[in-house]
CSV table of C-alpha atoms and ligand atoms in Angstrom, one decimal:
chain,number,residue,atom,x,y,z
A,1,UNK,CA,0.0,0.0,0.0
A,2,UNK,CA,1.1,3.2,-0.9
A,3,UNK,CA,1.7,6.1,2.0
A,4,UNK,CA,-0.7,8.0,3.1
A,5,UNK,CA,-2.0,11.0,4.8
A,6,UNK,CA,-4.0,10.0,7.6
A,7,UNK,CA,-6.2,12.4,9.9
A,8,UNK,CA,-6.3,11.2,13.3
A,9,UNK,CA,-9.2,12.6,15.4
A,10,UNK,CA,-8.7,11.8,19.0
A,11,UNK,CA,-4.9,10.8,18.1
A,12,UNK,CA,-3.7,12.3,21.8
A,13,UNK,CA,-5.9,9.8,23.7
A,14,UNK,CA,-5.7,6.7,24.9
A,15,UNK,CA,-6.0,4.1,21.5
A,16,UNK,CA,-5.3,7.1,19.6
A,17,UNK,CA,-2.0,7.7,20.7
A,18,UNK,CA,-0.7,4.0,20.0
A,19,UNK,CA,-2.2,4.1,16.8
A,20,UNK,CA,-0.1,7.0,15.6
A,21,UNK,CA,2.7,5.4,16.7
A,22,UNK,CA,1.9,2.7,14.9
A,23,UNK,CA,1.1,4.7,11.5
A,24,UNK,CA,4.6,6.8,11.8
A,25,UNK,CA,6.1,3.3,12.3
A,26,UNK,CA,4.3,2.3,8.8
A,27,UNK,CA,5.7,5.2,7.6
A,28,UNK,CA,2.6,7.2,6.7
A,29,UNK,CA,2.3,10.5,7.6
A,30,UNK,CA,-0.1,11.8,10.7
A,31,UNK,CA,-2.1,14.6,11.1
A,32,UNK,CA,-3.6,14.5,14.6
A,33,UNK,CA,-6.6,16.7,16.0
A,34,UNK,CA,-7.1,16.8,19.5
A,35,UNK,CA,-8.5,19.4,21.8
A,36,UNK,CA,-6.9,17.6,25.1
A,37,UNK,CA,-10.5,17.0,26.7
A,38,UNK,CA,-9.3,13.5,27.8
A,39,UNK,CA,-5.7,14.0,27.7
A,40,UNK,CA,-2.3,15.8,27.8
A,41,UNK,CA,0.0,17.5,25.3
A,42,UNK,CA,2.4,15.8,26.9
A,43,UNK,CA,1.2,12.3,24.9
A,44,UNK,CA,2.5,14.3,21.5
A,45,UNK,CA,6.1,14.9,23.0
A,46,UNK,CA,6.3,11.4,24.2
A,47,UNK,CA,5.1,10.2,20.4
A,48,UNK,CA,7.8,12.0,18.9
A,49,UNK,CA,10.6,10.9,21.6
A,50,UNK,CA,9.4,7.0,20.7
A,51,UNK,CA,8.8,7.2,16.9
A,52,UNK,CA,11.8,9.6,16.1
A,53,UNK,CA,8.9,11.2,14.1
A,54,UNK,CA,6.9,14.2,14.6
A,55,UNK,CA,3.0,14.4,13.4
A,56,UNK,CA,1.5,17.5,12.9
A,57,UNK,CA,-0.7,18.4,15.8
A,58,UNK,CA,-4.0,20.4,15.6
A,59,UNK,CA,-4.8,21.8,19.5
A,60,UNK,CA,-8.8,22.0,18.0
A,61,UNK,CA,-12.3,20.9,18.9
A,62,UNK,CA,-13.7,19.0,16.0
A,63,UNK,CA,-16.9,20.0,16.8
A,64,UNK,CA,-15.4,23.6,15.3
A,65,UNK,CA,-16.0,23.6,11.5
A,66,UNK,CA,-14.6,26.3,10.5
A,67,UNK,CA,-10.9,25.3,12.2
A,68,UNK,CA,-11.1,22.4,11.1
A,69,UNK,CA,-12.1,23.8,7.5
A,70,UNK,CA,-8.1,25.1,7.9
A,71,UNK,CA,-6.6,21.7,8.5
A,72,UNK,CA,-8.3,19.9,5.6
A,73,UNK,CA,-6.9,23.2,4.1
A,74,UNK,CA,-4.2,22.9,5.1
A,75,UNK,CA,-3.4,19.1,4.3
A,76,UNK,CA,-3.9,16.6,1.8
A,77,UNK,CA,-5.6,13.8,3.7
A,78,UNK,CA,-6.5,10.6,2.1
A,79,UNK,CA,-8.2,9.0,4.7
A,80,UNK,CA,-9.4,9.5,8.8
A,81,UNK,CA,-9.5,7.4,11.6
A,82,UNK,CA,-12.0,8.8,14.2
A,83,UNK,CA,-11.6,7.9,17.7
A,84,UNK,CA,-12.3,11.6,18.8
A,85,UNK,CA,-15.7,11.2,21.7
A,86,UNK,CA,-16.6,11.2,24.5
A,87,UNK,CA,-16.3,7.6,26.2
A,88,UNK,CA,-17.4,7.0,29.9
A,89,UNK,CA,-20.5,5.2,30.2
A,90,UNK,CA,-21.4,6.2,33.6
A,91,UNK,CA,-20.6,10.2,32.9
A,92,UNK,CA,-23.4,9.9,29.3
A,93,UNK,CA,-25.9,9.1,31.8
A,94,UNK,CA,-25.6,12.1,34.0
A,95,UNK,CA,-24.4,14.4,30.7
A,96,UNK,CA,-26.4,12.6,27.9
A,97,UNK,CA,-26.9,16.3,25.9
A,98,UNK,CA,-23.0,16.8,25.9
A,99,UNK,CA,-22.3,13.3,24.6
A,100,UNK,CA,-24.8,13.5,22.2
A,101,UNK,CA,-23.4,16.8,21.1
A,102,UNK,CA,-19.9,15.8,20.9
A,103,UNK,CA,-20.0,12.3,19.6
A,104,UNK,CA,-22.4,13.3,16.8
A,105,UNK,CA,-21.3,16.7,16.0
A,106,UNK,CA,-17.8,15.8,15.5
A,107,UNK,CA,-18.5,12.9,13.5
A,108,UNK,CA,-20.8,15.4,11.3
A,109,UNK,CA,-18.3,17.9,11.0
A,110,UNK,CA,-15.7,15.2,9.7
A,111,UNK,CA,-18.5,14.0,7.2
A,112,UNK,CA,-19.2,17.6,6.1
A,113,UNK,CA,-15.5,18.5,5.0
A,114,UNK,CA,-14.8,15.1,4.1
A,115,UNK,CA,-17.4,16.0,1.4
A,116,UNK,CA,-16.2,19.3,0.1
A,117,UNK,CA,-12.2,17.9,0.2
A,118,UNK,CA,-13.1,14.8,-1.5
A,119,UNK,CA,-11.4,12.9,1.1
A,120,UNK,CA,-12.9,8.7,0.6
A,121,UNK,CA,-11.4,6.5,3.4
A,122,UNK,CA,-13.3,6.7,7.0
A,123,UNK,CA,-12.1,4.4,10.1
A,124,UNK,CA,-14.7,4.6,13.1
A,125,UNK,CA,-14.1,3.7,16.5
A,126,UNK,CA,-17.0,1.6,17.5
A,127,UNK,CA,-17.6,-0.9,20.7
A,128,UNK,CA,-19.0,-3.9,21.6
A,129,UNK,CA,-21.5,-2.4,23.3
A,130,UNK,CA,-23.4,-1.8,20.5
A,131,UNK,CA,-24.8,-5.4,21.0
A,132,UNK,CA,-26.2,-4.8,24.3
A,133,UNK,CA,-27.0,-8.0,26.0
A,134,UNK,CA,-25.9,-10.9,23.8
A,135,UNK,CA,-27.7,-13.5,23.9
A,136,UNK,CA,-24.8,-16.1,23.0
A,137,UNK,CA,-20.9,-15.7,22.7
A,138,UNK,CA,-18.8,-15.4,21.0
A,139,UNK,CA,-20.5,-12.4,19.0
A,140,UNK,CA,-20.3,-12.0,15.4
A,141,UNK,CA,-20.9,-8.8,13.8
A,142,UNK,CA,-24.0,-9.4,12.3
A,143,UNK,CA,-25.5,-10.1,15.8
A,144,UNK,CA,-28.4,-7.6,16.8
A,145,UNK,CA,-27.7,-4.4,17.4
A,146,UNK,CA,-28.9,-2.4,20.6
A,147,UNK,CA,-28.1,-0.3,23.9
A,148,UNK,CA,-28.8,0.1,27.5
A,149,UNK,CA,-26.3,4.1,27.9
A,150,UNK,CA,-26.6,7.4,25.8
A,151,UNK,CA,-22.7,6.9,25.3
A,152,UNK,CA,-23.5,3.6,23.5
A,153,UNK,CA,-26.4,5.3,21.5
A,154,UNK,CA,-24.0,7.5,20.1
A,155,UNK,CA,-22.1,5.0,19.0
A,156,UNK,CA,-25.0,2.9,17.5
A,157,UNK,CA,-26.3,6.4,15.7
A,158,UNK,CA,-23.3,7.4,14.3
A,159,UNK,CA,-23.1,3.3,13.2
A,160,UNK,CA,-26.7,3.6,11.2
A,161,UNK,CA,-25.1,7.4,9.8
A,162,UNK,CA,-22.2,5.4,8.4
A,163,UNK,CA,-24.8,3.2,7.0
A,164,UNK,CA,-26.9,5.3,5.2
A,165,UNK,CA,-23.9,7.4,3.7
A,166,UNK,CA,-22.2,4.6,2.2
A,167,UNK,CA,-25.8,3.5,1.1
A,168,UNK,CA,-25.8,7.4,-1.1
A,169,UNK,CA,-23.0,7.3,-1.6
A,170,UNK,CA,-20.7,3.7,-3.4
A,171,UNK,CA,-17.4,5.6,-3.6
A,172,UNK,CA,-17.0,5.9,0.4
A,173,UNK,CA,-14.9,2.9,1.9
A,174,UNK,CA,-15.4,3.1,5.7
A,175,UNK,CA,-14.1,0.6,8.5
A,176,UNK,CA,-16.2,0.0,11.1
A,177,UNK,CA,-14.4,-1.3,13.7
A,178,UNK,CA,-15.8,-2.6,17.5
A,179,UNK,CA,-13.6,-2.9,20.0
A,180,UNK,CA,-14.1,-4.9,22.8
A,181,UNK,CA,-12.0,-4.4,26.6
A,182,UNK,CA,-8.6,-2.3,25.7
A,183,UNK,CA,-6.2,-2.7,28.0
A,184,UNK,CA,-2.0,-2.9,28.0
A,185,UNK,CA,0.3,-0.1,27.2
A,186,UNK,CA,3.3,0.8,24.4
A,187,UNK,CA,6.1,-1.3,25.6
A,188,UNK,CA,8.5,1.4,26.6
A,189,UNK,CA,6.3,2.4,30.0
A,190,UNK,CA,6.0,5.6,28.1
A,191,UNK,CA,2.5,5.9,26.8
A,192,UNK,CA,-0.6,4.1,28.5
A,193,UNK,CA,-4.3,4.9,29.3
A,194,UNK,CA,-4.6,8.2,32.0
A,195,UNK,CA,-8.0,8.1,33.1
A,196,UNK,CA,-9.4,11.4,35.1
A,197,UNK,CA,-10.4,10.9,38.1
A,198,UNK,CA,-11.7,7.7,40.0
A,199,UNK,CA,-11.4,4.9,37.1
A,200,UNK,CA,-15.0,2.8,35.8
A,201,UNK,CA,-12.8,0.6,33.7
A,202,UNK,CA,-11.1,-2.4,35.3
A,203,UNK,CA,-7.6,-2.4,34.3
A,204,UNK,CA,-7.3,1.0,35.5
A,205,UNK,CA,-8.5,0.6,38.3
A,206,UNK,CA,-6.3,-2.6,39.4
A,207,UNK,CA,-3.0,-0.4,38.4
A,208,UNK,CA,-4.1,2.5,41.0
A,209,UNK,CA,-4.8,-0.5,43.7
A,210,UNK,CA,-1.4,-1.5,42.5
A,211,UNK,CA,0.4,1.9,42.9
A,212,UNK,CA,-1.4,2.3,46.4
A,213,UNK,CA,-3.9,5.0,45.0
A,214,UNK,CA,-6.8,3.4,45.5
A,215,UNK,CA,-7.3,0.6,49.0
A,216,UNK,CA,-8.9,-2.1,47.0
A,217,UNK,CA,-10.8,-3.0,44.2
A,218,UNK,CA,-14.6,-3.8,44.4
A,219,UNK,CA,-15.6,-6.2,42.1
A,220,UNK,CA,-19.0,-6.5,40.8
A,221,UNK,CA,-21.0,-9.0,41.5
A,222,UNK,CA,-20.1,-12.2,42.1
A,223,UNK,CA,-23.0,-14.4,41.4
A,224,UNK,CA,-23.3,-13.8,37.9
A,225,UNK,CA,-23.5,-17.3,35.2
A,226,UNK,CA,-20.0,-18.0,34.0
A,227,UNK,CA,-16.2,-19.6,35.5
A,228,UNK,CA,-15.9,-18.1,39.1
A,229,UNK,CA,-19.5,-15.9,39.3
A,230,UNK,CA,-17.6,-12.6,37.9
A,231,UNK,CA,-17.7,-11.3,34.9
A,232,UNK,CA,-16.3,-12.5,31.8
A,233,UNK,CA,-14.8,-10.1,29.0
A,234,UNK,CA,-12.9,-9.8,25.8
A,235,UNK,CA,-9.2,-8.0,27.1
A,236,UNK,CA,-7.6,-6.8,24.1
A,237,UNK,CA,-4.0,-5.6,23.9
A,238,UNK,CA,-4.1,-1.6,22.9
A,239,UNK,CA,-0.7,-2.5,20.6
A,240,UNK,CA,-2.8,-5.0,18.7
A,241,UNK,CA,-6.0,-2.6,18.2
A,242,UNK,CA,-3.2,-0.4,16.9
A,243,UNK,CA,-2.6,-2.4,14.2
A,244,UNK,CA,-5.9,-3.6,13.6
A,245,UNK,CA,-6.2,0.4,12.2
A,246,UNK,CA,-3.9,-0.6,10.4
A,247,UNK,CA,-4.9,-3.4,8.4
A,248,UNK,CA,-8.4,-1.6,8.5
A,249,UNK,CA,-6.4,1.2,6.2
A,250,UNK,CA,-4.8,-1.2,3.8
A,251,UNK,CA,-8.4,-2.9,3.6
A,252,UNK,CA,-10.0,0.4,2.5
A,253,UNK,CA,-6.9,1.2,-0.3
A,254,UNK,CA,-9.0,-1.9,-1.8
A,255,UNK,CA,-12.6,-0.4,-2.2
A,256,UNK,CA,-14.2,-2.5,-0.4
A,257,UNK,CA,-17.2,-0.1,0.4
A,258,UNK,CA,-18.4,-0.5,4.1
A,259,UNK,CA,-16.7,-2.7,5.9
A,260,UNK,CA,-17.5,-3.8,9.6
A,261,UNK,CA,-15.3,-5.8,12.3
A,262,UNK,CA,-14.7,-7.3,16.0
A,263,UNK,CA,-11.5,-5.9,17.5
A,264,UNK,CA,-11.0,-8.5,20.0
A,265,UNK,CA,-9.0,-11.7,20.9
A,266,UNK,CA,-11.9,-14.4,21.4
A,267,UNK,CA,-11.1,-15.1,24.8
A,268,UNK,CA,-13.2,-14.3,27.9
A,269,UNK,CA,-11.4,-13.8,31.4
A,270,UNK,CA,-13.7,-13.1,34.7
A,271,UNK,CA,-12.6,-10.7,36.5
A,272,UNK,CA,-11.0,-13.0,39.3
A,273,UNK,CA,-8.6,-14.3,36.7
A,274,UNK,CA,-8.0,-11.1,35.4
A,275,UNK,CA,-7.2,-9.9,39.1
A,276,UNK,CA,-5.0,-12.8,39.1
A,277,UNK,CA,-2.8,-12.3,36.0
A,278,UNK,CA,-2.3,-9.1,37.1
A,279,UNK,CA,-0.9,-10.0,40.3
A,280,UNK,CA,1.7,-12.7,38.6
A,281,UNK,CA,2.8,-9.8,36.1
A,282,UNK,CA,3.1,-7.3,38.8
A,283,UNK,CA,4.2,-9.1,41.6
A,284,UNK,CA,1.9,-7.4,43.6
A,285,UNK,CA,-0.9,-8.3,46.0
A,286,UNK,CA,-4.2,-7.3,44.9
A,287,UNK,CA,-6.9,-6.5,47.9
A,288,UNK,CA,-10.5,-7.1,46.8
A,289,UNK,CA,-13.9,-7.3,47.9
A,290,UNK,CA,-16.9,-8.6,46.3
A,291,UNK,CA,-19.3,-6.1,46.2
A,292,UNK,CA,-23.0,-5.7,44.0
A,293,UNK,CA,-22.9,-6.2,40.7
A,294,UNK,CA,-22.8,-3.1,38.7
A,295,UNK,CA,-26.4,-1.9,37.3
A,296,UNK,CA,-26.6,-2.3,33.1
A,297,UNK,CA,-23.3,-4.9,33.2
A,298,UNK,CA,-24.2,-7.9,31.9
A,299,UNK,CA,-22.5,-11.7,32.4
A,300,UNK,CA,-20.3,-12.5,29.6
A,301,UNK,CA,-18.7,-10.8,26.5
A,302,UNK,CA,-16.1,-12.2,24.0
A,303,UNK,CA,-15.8,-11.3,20.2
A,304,UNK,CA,-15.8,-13.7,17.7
A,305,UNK,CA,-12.7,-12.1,15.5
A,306,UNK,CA,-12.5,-14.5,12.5
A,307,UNK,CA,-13.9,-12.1,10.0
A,308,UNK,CA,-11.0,-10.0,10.9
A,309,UNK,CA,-8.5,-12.3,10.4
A,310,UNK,CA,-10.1,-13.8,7.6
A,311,UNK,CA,-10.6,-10.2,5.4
A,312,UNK,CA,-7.7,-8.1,7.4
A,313,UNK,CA,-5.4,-10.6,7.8
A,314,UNK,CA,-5.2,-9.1,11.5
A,315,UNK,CA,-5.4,-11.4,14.6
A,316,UNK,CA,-4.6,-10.5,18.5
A,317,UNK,CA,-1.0,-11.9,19.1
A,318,UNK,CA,-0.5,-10.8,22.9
A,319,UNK,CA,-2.3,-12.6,25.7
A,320,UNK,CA,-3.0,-11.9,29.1
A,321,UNK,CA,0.3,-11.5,30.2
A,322,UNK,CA,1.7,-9.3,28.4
A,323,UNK,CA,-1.6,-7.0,28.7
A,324,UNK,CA,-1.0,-7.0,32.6
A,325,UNK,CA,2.6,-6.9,32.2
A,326,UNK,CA,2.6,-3.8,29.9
A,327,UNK,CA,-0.5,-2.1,32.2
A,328,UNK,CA,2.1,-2.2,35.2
A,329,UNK,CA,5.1,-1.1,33.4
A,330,UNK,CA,3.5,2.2,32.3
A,331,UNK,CA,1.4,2.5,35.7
A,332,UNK,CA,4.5,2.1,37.9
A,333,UNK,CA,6.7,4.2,35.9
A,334,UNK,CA,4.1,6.6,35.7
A,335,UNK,CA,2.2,6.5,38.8
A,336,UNK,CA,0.6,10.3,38.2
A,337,UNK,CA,-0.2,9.9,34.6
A,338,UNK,CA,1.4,12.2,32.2
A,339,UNK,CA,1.7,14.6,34.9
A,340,UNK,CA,5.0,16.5,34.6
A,341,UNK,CA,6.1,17.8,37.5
A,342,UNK,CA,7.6,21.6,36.6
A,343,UNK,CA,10.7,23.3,37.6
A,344,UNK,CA,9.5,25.2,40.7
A,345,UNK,CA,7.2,22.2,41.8
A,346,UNK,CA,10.0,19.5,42.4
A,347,UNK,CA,11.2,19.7,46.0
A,348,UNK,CA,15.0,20.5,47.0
A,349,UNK,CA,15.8,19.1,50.4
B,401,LIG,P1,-9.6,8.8,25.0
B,401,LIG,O1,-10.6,9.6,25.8
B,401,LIG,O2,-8.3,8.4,25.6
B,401,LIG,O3,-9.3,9.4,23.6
B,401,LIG,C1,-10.3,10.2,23.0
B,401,LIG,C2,-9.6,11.5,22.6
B,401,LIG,O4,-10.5,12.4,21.9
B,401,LIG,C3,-9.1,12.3,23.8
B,401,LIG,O5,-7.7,12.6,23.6
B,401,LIG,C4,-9.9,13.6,23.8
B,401,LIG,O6,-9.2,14.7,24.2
B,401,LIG,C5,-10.3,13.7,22.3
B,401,LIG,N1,-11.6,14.4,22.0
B,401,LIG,C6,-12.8,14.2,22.5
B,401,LIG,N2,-13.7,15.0,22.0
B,401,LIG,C7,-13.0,15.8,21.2
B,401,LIG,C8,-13.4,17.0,20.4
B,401,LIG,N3,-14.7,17.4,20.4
B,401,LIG,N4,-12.5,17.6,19.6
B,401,LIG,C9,-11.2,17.1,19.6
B,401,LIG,N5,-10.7,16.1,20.4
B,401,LIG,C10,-11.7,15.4,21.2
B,401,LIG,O7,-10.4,7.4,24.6
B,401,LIG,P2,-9.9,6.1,24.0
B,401,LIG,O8,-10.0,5.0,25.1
B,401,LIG,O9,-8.6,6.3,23.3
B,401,LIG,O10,-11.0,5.8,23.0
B,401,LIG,C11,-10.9,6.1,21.6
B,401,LIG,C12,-12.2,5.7,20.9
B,401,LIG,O11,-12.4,4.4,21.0
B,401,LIG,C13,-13.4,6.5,21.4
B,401,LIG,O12,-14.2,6.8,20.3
B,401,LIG,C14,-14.1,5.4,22.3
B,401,LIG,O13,-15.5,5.7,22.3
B,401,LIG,C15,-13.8,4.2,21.5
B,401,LIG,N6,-13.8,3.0,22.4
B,401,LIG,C16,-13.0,2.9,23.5
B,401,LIG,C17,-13.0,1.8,24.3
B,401,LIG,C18,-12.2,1.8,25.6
B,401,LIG,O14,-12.5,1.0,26.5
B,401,LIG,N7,-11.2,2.6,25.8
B,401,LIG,C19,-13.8,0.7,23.9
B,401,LIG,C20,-14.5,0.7,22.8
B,401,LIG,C21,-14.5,1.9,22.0
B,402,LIG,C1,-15.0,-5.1,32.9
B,402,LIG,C2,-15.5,-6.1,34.0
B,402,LIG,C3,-17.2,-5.2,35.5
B,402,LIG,C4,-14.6,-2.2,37.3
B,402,LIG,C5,-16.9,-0.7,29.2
B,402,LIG,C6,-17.9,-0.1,28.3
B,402,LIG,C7,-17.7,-0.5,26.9
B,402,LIG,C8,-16.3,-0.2,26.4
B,402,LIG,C9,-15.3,-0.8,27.4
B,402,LIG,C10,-16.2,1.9,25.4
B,402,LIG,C11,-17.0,-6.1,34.2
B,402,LIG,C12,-15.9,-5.5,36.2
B,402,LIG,C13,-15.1,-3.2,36.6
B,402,LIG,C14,-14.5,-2.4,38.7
B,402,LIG,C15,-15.3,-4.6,38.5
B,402,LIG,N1,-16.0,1.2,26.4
B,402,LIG,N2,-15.4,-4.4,37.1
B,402,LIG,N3,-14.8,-3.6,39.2
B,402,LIG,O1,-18.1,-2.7,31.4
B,402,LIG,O2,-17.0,-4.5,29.9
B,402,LIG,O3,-17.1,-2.1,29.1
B,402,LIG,O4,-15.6,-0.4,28.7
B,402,LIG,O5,-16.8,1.7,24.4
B,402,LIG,O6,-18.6,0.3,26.2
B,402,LIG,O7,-19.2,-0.4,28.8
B,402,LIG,O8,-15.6,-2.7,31.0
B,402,LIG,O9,-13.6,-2.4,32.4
B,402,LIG,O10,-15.8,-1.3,33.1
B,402,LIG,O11,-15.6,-3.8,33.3
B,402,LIG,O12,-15.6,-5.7,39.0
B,402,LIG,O13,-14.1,-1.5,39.5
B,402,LIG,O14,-14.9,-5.7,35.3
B,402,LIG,O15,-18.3,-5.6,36.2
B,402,LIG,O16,-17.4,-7.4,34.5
B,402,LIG,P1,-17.1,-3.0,30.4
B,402,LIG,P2,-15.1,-2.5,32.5
């Protein structure tokens, strides 16, 4: 495949930033648009320091069209990857409006100039959760379609948008890609996920236990149908969702229209085993209790990747291990996040 210009939306956060990396690597070139909502300029410096590369970098809200007007401008992009939204499942209940506004209007706004700059290759970050309450696993993507949280509505609106714009219009190839549980970190300890505040996701919040941040971790219900009565999920390596972007680019160099795929390994740990890999990798105890299960969680969740592999040629090739492993390595090197401590904060004793 030739090189490309490739607009990343998003590309300071969490699966954003390991995608760039990944994309420099490939040796295409990166145009990244972030307004640092969710994250830190800090991520771009460390990009540059691990790829020897440095991406353009747009400090914008996509939701601005005019701005972003400049930067299609600006650049020749070929094609987009989207990972730009708002993400926190909990937080869309309380703040539906805003993630309604941000998820959609972004995603508009990149439709809209994608339009008037003839720009024909779309990668969307999508979730599992767009299939709600499986009845069986492991899913496949042509699995019904449904939602329980105003965060996954966005996703499952802006999902049915894709659709009827590739319906219009034949010339568009889009990715539609579903990820199931990222976790793990770049290898170096450099770059990893930051969440704000008191973490909902799992892995997270293990590494704060870890560090001594948080006491213990509660986990959520206990009494559920699978292994050990705790929850079962999909852990995906961020590294190998990286490439999955990829391989989703090379697909869409081929025409292929609209294109949609699990992001996952296939493999379902409950929590307890997840608790427990961790505490191998880390070498660290960690303290739990069993608490109530968490309201709109359901039992079990695991993806049924083959169609990747089959039409991508992508598979997961890091297991549990190295997911823990590489969650530790940035959490203990990193213990306050990207948090640089300045000059006239560092004490002198
Ligand atoms: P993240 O919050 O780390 O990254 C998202 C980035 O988008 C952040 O850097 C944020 O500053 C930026 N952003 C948000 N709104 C913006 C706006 N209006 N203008 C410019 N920048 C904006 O999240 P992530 O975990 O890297 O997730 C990336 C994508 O993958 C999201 O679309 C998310 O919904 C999806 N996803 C994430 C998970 C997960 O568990 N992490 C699972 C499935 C899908
Ligand atoms: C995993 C397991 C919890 C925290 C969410 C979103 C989904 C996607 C990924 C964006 C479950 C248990 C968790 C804790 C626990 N994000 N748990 N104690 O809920 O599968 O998916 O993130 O698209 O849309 O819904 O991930 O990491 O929150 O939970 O016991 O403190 O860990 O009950 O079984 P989830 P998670």
């Amino acid at each position: 495949m030739i090189n490309m210009a490739v607009l990343v939306s998003g590309g300071a956060g969490y699966i954003g930033s390991h995608t760039v990396i990944k994309l420099l690597e490939e040796n295409h070139e990166v145009i990244i648009v972030d307004n640092l909502c969710n994250s830190s300029k800090e991520v771009v410096n460390r990009i540059i320091e691990l790829s020897g590369k440095t991406p353009k970098f747009y400090e914008i809200d996509i939701t601005d069209k005019e701005k972003m007007d400049k930067v299609f401008k600006e650049n020749n992009i070929d094609s987009i990857i989207h990972f730009a939204s708002l993400k926190a499942v909990g937080e869309s209940v309380s703040m539906p409006i805003e993630y309604y506004s941000n998820n959609l209007i972004t995603t508009l706004v990149l439709f809209e100039l994608m339009k008037k700059y003839n720009v024909k290759n779309f990668v969307f970050s999508s979730s599992a959760t767009v299939y709600g309450s499986p009845k069986t696993c492991p899913i496949k993507e042509d699995f019904p379609l449904s939602v329980t949280n105003p965060y996954g509505r966005t996703k499952l609106i802006i999902e049915d948008m894709i659709r009827d714009i590739c319906y219009a219009d034949k010339d568009l190839n889009i990715a539609i890609l579903r990820y199931f549980n990222p976790i793990g970190a770049h290898k170096s300890g450099r770059i990893g996920e930051e969440p704000v505040g008191i973490p909902n996701n799992i892995m997270p919040y293990i590494t704060k236990v870890a560090v001594g941040q948080l006491p213990y971790l509660n986990v959520f219900g206990n009494d559920y149908d699978t292994v050990d009565g705790t929850g079962v999920r999909d852990y995906i390596h961020v590294l190998d969702l990286a490439y999955g972007h990829v391989k989703a680019l090379e697909k869409l160099d081929e025409n292929p229209g609209l294109v949609t795929y699990n992001l996952g390994t296939g493999k379902g740990y409950s929590v307890l085993q997840l608790v427990e890999a961790f505490s191998k990798a880390s070498n660290k105890e960690i303290p739990y209790k069993i608490a109530p299960r968490r309201e709109g969680d359901i039992a079990t969740c695991y993806a049924d990747p083959s169609k990747a592999e089959k039409e991508l040629g992508w598979k997961a090739k890091y297991g549990i291990e190295e997911m823990c492993e590489d969650s530790w390595r940035w959490q203990s090197n990193n213990p306050d996040g990207y948090e640089v401590k300045k000059f006239d904060e560092v004490a002198i004793d």
